[in-house]
Amino acid sequence: MEAESDRKSKQTQFLGWISFIVHQYRLIADYDKIGPCVADCENVIMAYNGAHKTMTEVMLNNEYFSPWVALGCVCTYMWFGGKMLIGGSTTLSLGIFLANIQAIKTIGGSYTSIFTALLEAQSCIHSLRQITHLMNLPTDLEMRRESNNKRRIRTAELQEDLKKRFPTQQYRQHLDKVPIMLENLQFQYVTTHIDSTLNLLGKINLEQGTLSVLVGKLSEGKRTLLRIMAGVILPHGGLCFVPSHLRVLHVAAEPFFYRGSLLENLTFGMDHANPDSQQEYVFKVLNRLFATNRLKQHFLGGHRLDWAKVLSRSECQTLNLARCVVANPHMLCMDKPLKVFDDERASACLQLLREFVNNRGVEQDPQTIASR
């Protein structure tokens, strides 16, 4: 048991080290740390090999254990049963003696199968413990359910109030004017060593249909506020009200892509029947963002590459903006969307975002704005 746990521990350490080397290779190479990393990796490999050798020896001994037990039982019975048979016992005949030996051998075979199954189960215990631990970690599902219920109740109350105050044809217009409300937010950062609380005191009302910019000093909670508004994290105090009928999208500063075509990446999660997910529309959005010719060729060619390594940082951010525009949510919470662009590209992107807000989409028919 201890040998198996030690082997699993060394295996986890080895796999974690390999994962670290792969994901942080650029940093390791830039700071000339390949040599020390190789030396550390060799030590990890040697530790795993030692634990694996010990476990192999234990498993080999375990394979012989059950046959030894069966053989010992047969020998013990032959000793005592043979003495009774030679002594002329009236209760034990030669046939019964031989039949009992065969029965003990059969039981020994069954015991071997049971023992092998127990060994296989034992080899899975460490993994099962890890899975059980991970599946029982605390989550924020209860907090999210409570927060969403409060949002739905408050939105329903506002809707009922608007229906009473305005006729049906004006109801939608006033519903679109319900503000996003933030008041005296608190968020607690919990780490292993330090717990700190961020207090965002004050009240902010953001009107729908507006383009707002959040500025402030470094490390004063701007990104945290965006993530709270988008529902990525939940506040520990205060009020954050976003009408429940609004679909909110959080756009992180660092774009993420998977190994698929650019069209698949830019329309991720969208219904294929949606006109906004068609190649022609997505290509229009890329043109509006002044995508490079190389980016357009990859897009039209349907290439499947590791885009984070193939594309430049500005090209990745162009795709990041294109993806959120194509998704066409009701509300966008964007973290530093223009930080990698020059003035000309930043101006074009800002113009695109203004069109997105004013027309409730990009390259959309202005006549259908009321239905979006």
Coordinates of C-alpha atoms in Angstrom, one line a residue:
M1 CA 0.0 0.0 0.0
E2 CA 2.8 2.4 1.0
A3 CA 4.8 1.5 -2.1
E4 CA 1.8 2.1 -4.4
S5 CA 1.1 5.5 -2.8
D6 CA 4.8 6.5 -3.1
R7 CA 4.8 5.5 -6.8
K8 CA 1.7 7.4 -7.5
S9 CA 3.1 10.5 -5.7
K10 CA 6.3 10.3 -7.7
Q11 CA 4.4 9.8 -10.9
T12 CA 2.2 12.9 -10.2
Q13 CA 5.3 14.9 -9.4
F14 CA 6.9 13.7 -12.6
L15 CA 3.9 14.5 -14.8
G16 CA 3.5 17.9 -13.1
W17 CA 7.1 18.8 -13.8
I18 CA 6.8 17.8 -17.4
S19 CA 3.7 19.9 -17.8
F20 CA 5.5 22.9 -16.2
I21 CA 8.4 22.5 -18.6
V22 CA 6.1 22.4 -21.6
H23 CA 4.0 25.4 -20.6
Q24 CA 6.8 27.6 -19.3
Y25 CA 9.4 26.7 -22.0
R26 CA 9.5 30.2 -23.4
L27 CA 10.3 31.7 -20.0
I28 CA 12.8 29.0 -19.2
A29 CA 14.6 29.5 -22.5
D30 CA 14.6 33.3 -22.3
Y31 CA 16.2 33.3 -18.9
D32 CA 18.7 30.6 -19.8
K33 CA 17.4 28.0 -17.3
I34 CA 17.4 25.0 -19.5
G35 CA 20.4 23.4 -17.8
P36 CA 19.1 23.6 -14.2
C37 CA 15.7 22.4 -15.4
V38 CA 17.2 19.4 -17.1
A39 CA 19.1 18.5 -13.9
D40 CA 15.9 18.9 -11.8
C41 CA 14.0 16.8 -14.3
E42 CA 16.6 14.0 -14.0
N43 CA 16.3 14.0 -10.2
V44 CA 12.5 13.7 -10.6
I45 CA 12.9 10.8 -13.1
M46 CA 15.3 9.0 -10.9
A47 CA 12.9 9.3 -7.9
Y48 CA 10.1 7.9 -10.0
N49 CA 12.2 5.1 -11.3
G50 CA 13.2 4.1 -7.8
A51 CA 9.6 4.1 -6.6
H52 CA 8.5 2.2 -9.7
K53 CA 11.2 -0.5 -9.1
T54 CA 10.1 -0.9 -5.5
M55 CA 6.5 -1.2 -6.5
T56 CA 7.4 -3.8 -9.2
E57 CA 9.2 -5.9 -6.6
V58 CA 6.2 -5.8 -4.3
M59 CA 3.7 -6.7 -7.1
L60 CA 6.0 -9.7 -8.1
N61 CA 6.0 -10.9 -4.5
N62 CA 2.2 -10.5 -4.3
E63 CA 1.8 -12.7 -7.4
Y64 CA 3.4 -15.6 -5.6
F65 CA 1.6 -15.0 -2.3
S66 CA -1.7 -16.7 -3.0
P67 CA -0.1 -19.8 -4.7
W68 CA 2.1 -20.1 -1.6
V69 CA -0.8 -20.0 0.7
A70 CA -2.7 -22.6 -1.4
L71 CA 0.4 -24.8 -1.4
G72 CA 0.8 -24.4 2.3
C73 CA -2.8 -25.4 3.0
V74 CA -2.4 -28.5 0.8
C75 CA 0.8 -29.6 2.5
T76 CA -0.7 -29.0 6.0
Y77 CA -3.7 -31.1 5.1
M78 CA -1.6 -33.8 3.5
W79 CA 0.5 -34.0 6.7
F80 CA -2.4 -34.3 9.1
G81 CA -4.8 -36.2 6.8
G82 CA -2.0 -38.5 5.8
K83 CA -1.3 -39.4 9.4
M84 CA -5.0 -40.1 10.0
L85 CA -5.1 -42.2 6.8
I86 CA -2.0 -44.3 7.7
G87 CA -3.2 -44.6 11.3
G88 CA -6.3 -46.4 10.0
S89 CA -8.9 -43.7 10.7
T90 CA -12.4 -44.9 10.1
T91 CA -13.7 -41.4 9.3
L92 CA -11.2 -40.7 6.4
S93 CA -11.0 -42.9 3.4
L94 CA -8.5 -42.6 0.6
G95 CA -11.1 -41.3 -1.8
I96 CA -12.2 -38.6 0.7
F97 CA -8.6 -37.7 1.3
L98 CA -7.9 -37.2 -2.4
A99 CA -11.2 -35.3 -2.9
N100 CA -10.3 -32.9 -0.1
I101 CA -6.9 -32.2 -1.6
Q102 CA -8.6 -31.3 -4.9
A103 CA -11.2 -29.1 -3.1
I104 CA -8.4 -27.2 -1.3
K105 CA -6.6 -26.7 -4.6
T106 CA -9.9 -25.3 -6.2
I107 CA -10.4 -23.0 -3.3
G108 CA -6.8 -21.8 -3.6
G109 CA -7.4 -21.0 -7.3
S110 CA -10.5 -19.0 -6.4
Y111 CA -8.5 -17.2 -3.6
T112 CA -5.9 -16.3 -6.2
S113 CA -8.5 -14.7 -8.4
I114 CA -9.9 -12.8 -5.5
F115 CA -6.5 -11.7 -4.3
T116 CA -5.6 -10.5 -7.9
A117 CA -8.8 -8.5 -8.0
L118 CA -8.0 -6.9 -4.7
L119 CA -4.5 -6.0 -5.9
E120 CA -6.0 -4.3 -9.0
A121 CA -8.5 -2.4 -6.8
Q122 CA -5.6 -1.3 -4.6
S123 CA -3.7 0.1 -7.5
C124 CA -6.7 2.4 -8.2
I125 CA -7.1 3.6 -4.6
H126 CA -4.7 6.6 -5.0
S127 CA -6.5 7.8 -8.1
L128 CA -9.9 7.3 -6.5
R129 CA -8.8 9.3 -3.5
Q130 CA -7.7 12.2 -5.8
I131 CA -10.9 12.1 -7.8
T132 CA -13.0 12.0 -4.6
H133 CA -11.0 14.9 -3.2
L134 CA -11.4 17.0 -6.4
M135 CA -15.1 16.2 -6.7
N136 CA -15.7 17.3 -3.0
L137 CA -13.9 20.6 -3.2
P138 CA -16.0 23.6 -2.2
T139 CA -17.8 25.3 -5.0
D140 CA -19.8 28.6 -5.4
L141 CA -22.8 26.9 -6.9
E142 CA -25.1 27.7 -4.0
M143 CA -24.0 31.3 -4.0
R144 CA -24.5 31.6 -7.8
R145 CA -28.0 30.0 -7.5
E146 CA -28.9 32.5 -4.8
S147 CA -27.5 35.4 -6.7
N148 CA -29.2 34.4 -10.0
N149 CA -32.5 34.0 -8.1
K150 CA -32.2 37.5 -6.7
R151 CA -31.5 38.9 -10.1
R152 CA -34.5 37.2 -11.7
I153 CA -36.8 38.3 -8.9
R154 CA -35.6 41.9 -9.1
T155 CA -35.8 41.9 -12.9
A156 CA -39.3 40.5 -12.8
E157 CA -40.4 43.2 -10.3
L158 CA -39.0 45.9 -12.6
Q159 CA -40.7 44.4 -15.6
E160 CA -44.1 44.3 -13.8
D161 CA -43.7 47.9 -12.7
L162 CA -42.8 49.0 -16.3
K163 CA -45.8 47.1 -17.7
K164 CA -48.1 48.9 -15.3
R165 CA -46.6 52.3 -16.0
F166 CA -46.3 52.2 -19.8
P167 CA -48.3 50.8 -22.7
T168 CA -47.1 47.7 -24.5
Q169 CA -45.5 49.5 -27.4
Q170 CA -43.3 51.5 -25.0
Y171 CA -42.5 48.8 -22.5
R172 CA -39.5 47.4 -24.5
Q173 CA -38.0 50.8 -24.8
H174 CA -38.1 51.5 -21.1
L175 CA -36.9 47.9 -20.3
D176 CA -33.8 48.7 -22.4
K177 CA -33.2 51.7 -20.1
V178 CA -32.9 49.7 -16.9
P179 CA -29.4 50.4 -15.6
I180 CA -26.7 48.1 -14.5
M181 CA -26.3 49.0 -10.8
L182 CA -23.1 48.6 -8.7
E183 CA -23.0 49.7 -5.0
N184 CA -20.4 49.2 -2.2
L185 CA -18.9 46.0 -3.7
Q186 CA -16.6 43.9 -1.6
F187 CA -14.5 41.0 -2.8
Q188 CA -12.2 38.9 -0.6
Y189 CA -9.0 37.5 -2.2
V190 CA -8.2 34.2 -0.4
T191 CA -4.8 32.8 -0.8
T192 CA -2.6 30.3 1.2
H193 CA -0.8 32.9 3.1
I194 CA -2.6 36.3 2.8
D195 CA -6.3 37.2 2.8
S196 CA -7.1 40.7 1.6
T197 CA -10.5 42.4 1.0
L198 CA -11.1 44.8 -1.8
N199 CA -13.7 47.5 -1.0
L200 CA -15.2 49.4 -4.0
L201 CA -17.2 52.0 -2.1
G202 CA -19.7 54.2 -4.0
K203 CA -22.5 53.8 -6.4
I204 CA -22.4 53.4 -10.2
N205 CA -25.3 53.2 -12.6
L206 CA -24.4 52.2 -16.2
E207 CA -27.1 52.8 -18.7
Q208 CA -27.7 50.2 -21.4
G209 CA -26.7 51.2 -24.9
T210 CA -23.7 53.1 -23.8
L211 CA -19.9 52.6 -24.2
S212 CA -18.3 53.1 -20.8
V213 CA -14.5 53.0 -20.0
L214 CA -13.2 52.1 -16.6
V215 CA -9.9 53.8 -15.6
G216 CA -8.0 54.0 -12.4
K217 CA -4.7 53.4 -10.6
L218 CA -2.9 50.1 -10.7
S219 CA -4.1 47.3 -8.5
E220 CA -7.2 49.2 -7.5
G221 CA -9.8 46.5 -8.6
K222 CA -10.6 47.5 -12.2
R223 CA -10.3 43.9 -13.5
T224 CA -12.1 42.5 -10.5
L225 CA -15.0 44.9 -11.0
L226 CA -15.3 43.8 -14.7
R227 CA -15.2 40.1 -13.7
I228 CA -17.9 40.7 -11.1
M229 CA -20.1 42.5 -13.6
A230 CA -19.6 39.6 -16.1
G231 CA -20.4 37.0 -13.4
V232 CA -17.0 35.4 -13.6
I233 CA -16.6 35.9 -9.8
L234 CA -19.2 36.7 -7.1
P235 CA -18.9 39.6 -4.7
H236 CA -18.8 38.9 -1.0
G237 CA -20.8 42.0 -0.2
G238 CA -22.6 45.0 -1.8
L239 CA -24.9 45.1 -4.8
C240 CA -24.2 44.1 -8.4
F241 CA -27.4 44.1 -10.4
V242 CA -27.4 43.1 -14.1
P243 CA -30.9 42.5 -15.5
S244 CA -31.3 38.8 -15.9
H245 CA -32.5 39.0 -19.5
L246 CA -29.1 40.4 -20.6
R247 CA -26.5 38.0 -22.0
V248 CA -23.1 39.1 -20.7
L249 CA -19.7 38.1 -22.1
H250 CA -16.4 38.6 -20.4
V251 CA -13.4 39.1 -22.7
A252 CA -10.1 38.5 -21.0
A253 CA -7.0 40.4 -21.8
E254 CA -5.1 37.2 -22.9
P255 CA -6.9 35.5 -25.8
F256 CA -7.3 31.7 -25.8
F257 CA -7.5 29.4 -28.9
Y258 CA -7.8 25.7 -29.3
R259 CA -6.4 23.7 -32.2
G260 CA -9.1 24.1 -34.8
S261 CA -9.8 26.4 -37.8
L262 CA -10.1 30.1 -37.2
L263 CA -13.8 29.9 -38.1
E264 CA -14.4 27.3 -35.5
N265 CA -12.5 29.4 -32.9
L266 CA -14.3 32.6 -33.7
T267 CA -17.8 30.9 -33.7
F268 CA -17.2 28.8 -30.7
G269 CA -20.4 27.9 -28.9
M270 CA -22.6 29.4 -31.5
D271 CA -25.5 27.7 -33.3
H272 CA -24.4 26.8 -36.9
A273 CA -27.8 28.0 -38.2
N274 CA -27.1 31.5 -36.8
P275 CA -26.4 33.9 -39.7
D276 CA -23.7 35.5 -37.6
S277 CA -21.7 32.2 -37.5
Q278 CA -21.4 32.0 -41.3
Q279 CA -18.0 32.5 -42.9
E280 CA -19.0 35.6 -44.9
Y281 CA -20.1 37.5 -41.9
V282 CA -17.1 36.6 -39.8
F283 CA -14.8 37.7 -42.7
K284 CA -16.5 41.1 -42.8
V285 CA -15.8 41.6 -39.1
L286 CA -12.2 40.6 -39.7
N287 CA -11.9 43.2 -42.5
R288 CA -13.4 45.9 -40.2
L289 CA -10.7 45.1 -37.7
F290 CA -7.9 45.5 -40.4
A291 CA -6.9 41.8 -40.1
T292 CA -3.5 41.1 -41.8
N293 CA -3.4 39.3 -45.1
R294 CA -1.7 36.3 -43.4
L295 CA -4.6 36.1 -40.9
K296 CA -7.1 36.2 -43.8
Q297 CA -5.3 33.5 -45.6
H298 CA -5.3 31.2 -42.6
F299 CA -9.0 32.0 -42.1
L300 CA -10.1 31.3 -45.6
G301 CA -7.8 28.2 -45.9
G302 CA -9.4 26.5 -42.9
H303 CA -6.0 25.7 -41.5
R304 CA -5.8 24.0 -38.1
L305 CA -2.7 25.2 -36.2
D306 CA -1.5 26.1 -32.7
W307 CA -2.5 29.7 -33.1
A308 CA -0.9 31.0 -30.0
K309 CA 2.5 30.0 -31.5
V310 CA 1.7 30.9 -35.1
L311 CA 0.2 34.3 -34.8
S312 CA 1.6 37.6 -33.4
R313 CA 0.2 39.2 -30.3
S314 CA -1.7 41.8 -32.3
E315 CA -3.2 39.2 -34.6
C316 CA -4.3 37.1 -31.5
Q317 CA -6.0 40.2 -30.0
T318 CA -7.7 41.0 -33.4
L319 CA -9.2 37.5 -33.3
N320 CA -10.1 38.0 -29.6
L321 CA -12.1 41.1 -30.5
A322 CA -13.6 39.5 -33.6
R323 CA -14.9 36.5 -31.6
C324 CA -16.7 38.7 -29.0
V325 CA -18.3 40.9 -31.7
V326 CA -19.4 37.8 -33.7
A327 CA -21.0 36.3 -30.5
N328 CA -23.1 39.5 -30.3
P329 CA -24.0 39.5 -26.6
H330 CA -26.1 42.1 -24.9
M331 CA -23.2 43.3 -22.8
L332 CA -19.5 43.1 -23.2
C333 CA -17.0 43.4 -20.3
M334 CA -13.6 43.8 -22.0
D335 CA -10.2 43.9 -20.2
K336 CA -7.8 46.2 -22.0
P337 CA -9.0 45.4 -25.5
L338 CA -6.8 47.9 -27.3
K339 CA -3.5 47.6 -25.4
V340 CA -1.5 45.9 -28.2
F341 CA -2.6 48.1 -31.1
D342 CA -1.1 51.2 -32.5
D343 CA -3.2 54.4 -32.7
E344 CA -4.6 53.6 -36.2
R345 CA -5.7 50.1 -35.3
A346 CA -7.0 51.2 -31.9
S347 CA -9.1 53.9 -33.5
A348 CA -10.6 51.4 -36.0
C349 CA -11.4 49.0 -33.2
L350 CA -13.0 51.7 -31.1
Q351 CA -15.1 52.8 -34.0
L352 CA -16.2 49.1 -34.4
L353 CA -17.2 48.9 -30.7
R354 CA -19.2 52.2 -31.0
E355 CA -21.1 50.7 -33.9
F356 CA -21.6 47.5 -31.9
V357 CA -23.2 49.5 -29.1
N358 CA -25.2 51.9 -31.2
N359 CA -26.6 49.3 -33.7
R360 CA -26.6 46.4 -31.3
G361 CA -24.3 44.5 -33.5
V362 CA -21.8 45.0 -36.4
E363 CA -22.7 44.9 -40.0
Q364 CA -26.4 44.5 -39.0
D365 CA -29.5 45.9 -40.7
P366 CA -30.4 49.2 -38.8
Q367 CA -34.0 48.5 -39.5
T368 CA -34.0 45.5 -37.3
I369 CA -32.4 47.2 -34.3
A370 CA -35.6 47.1 -32.2
S371 CA -35.7 43.3 -32.4
R372 CA -32.1 42.8 -31.2

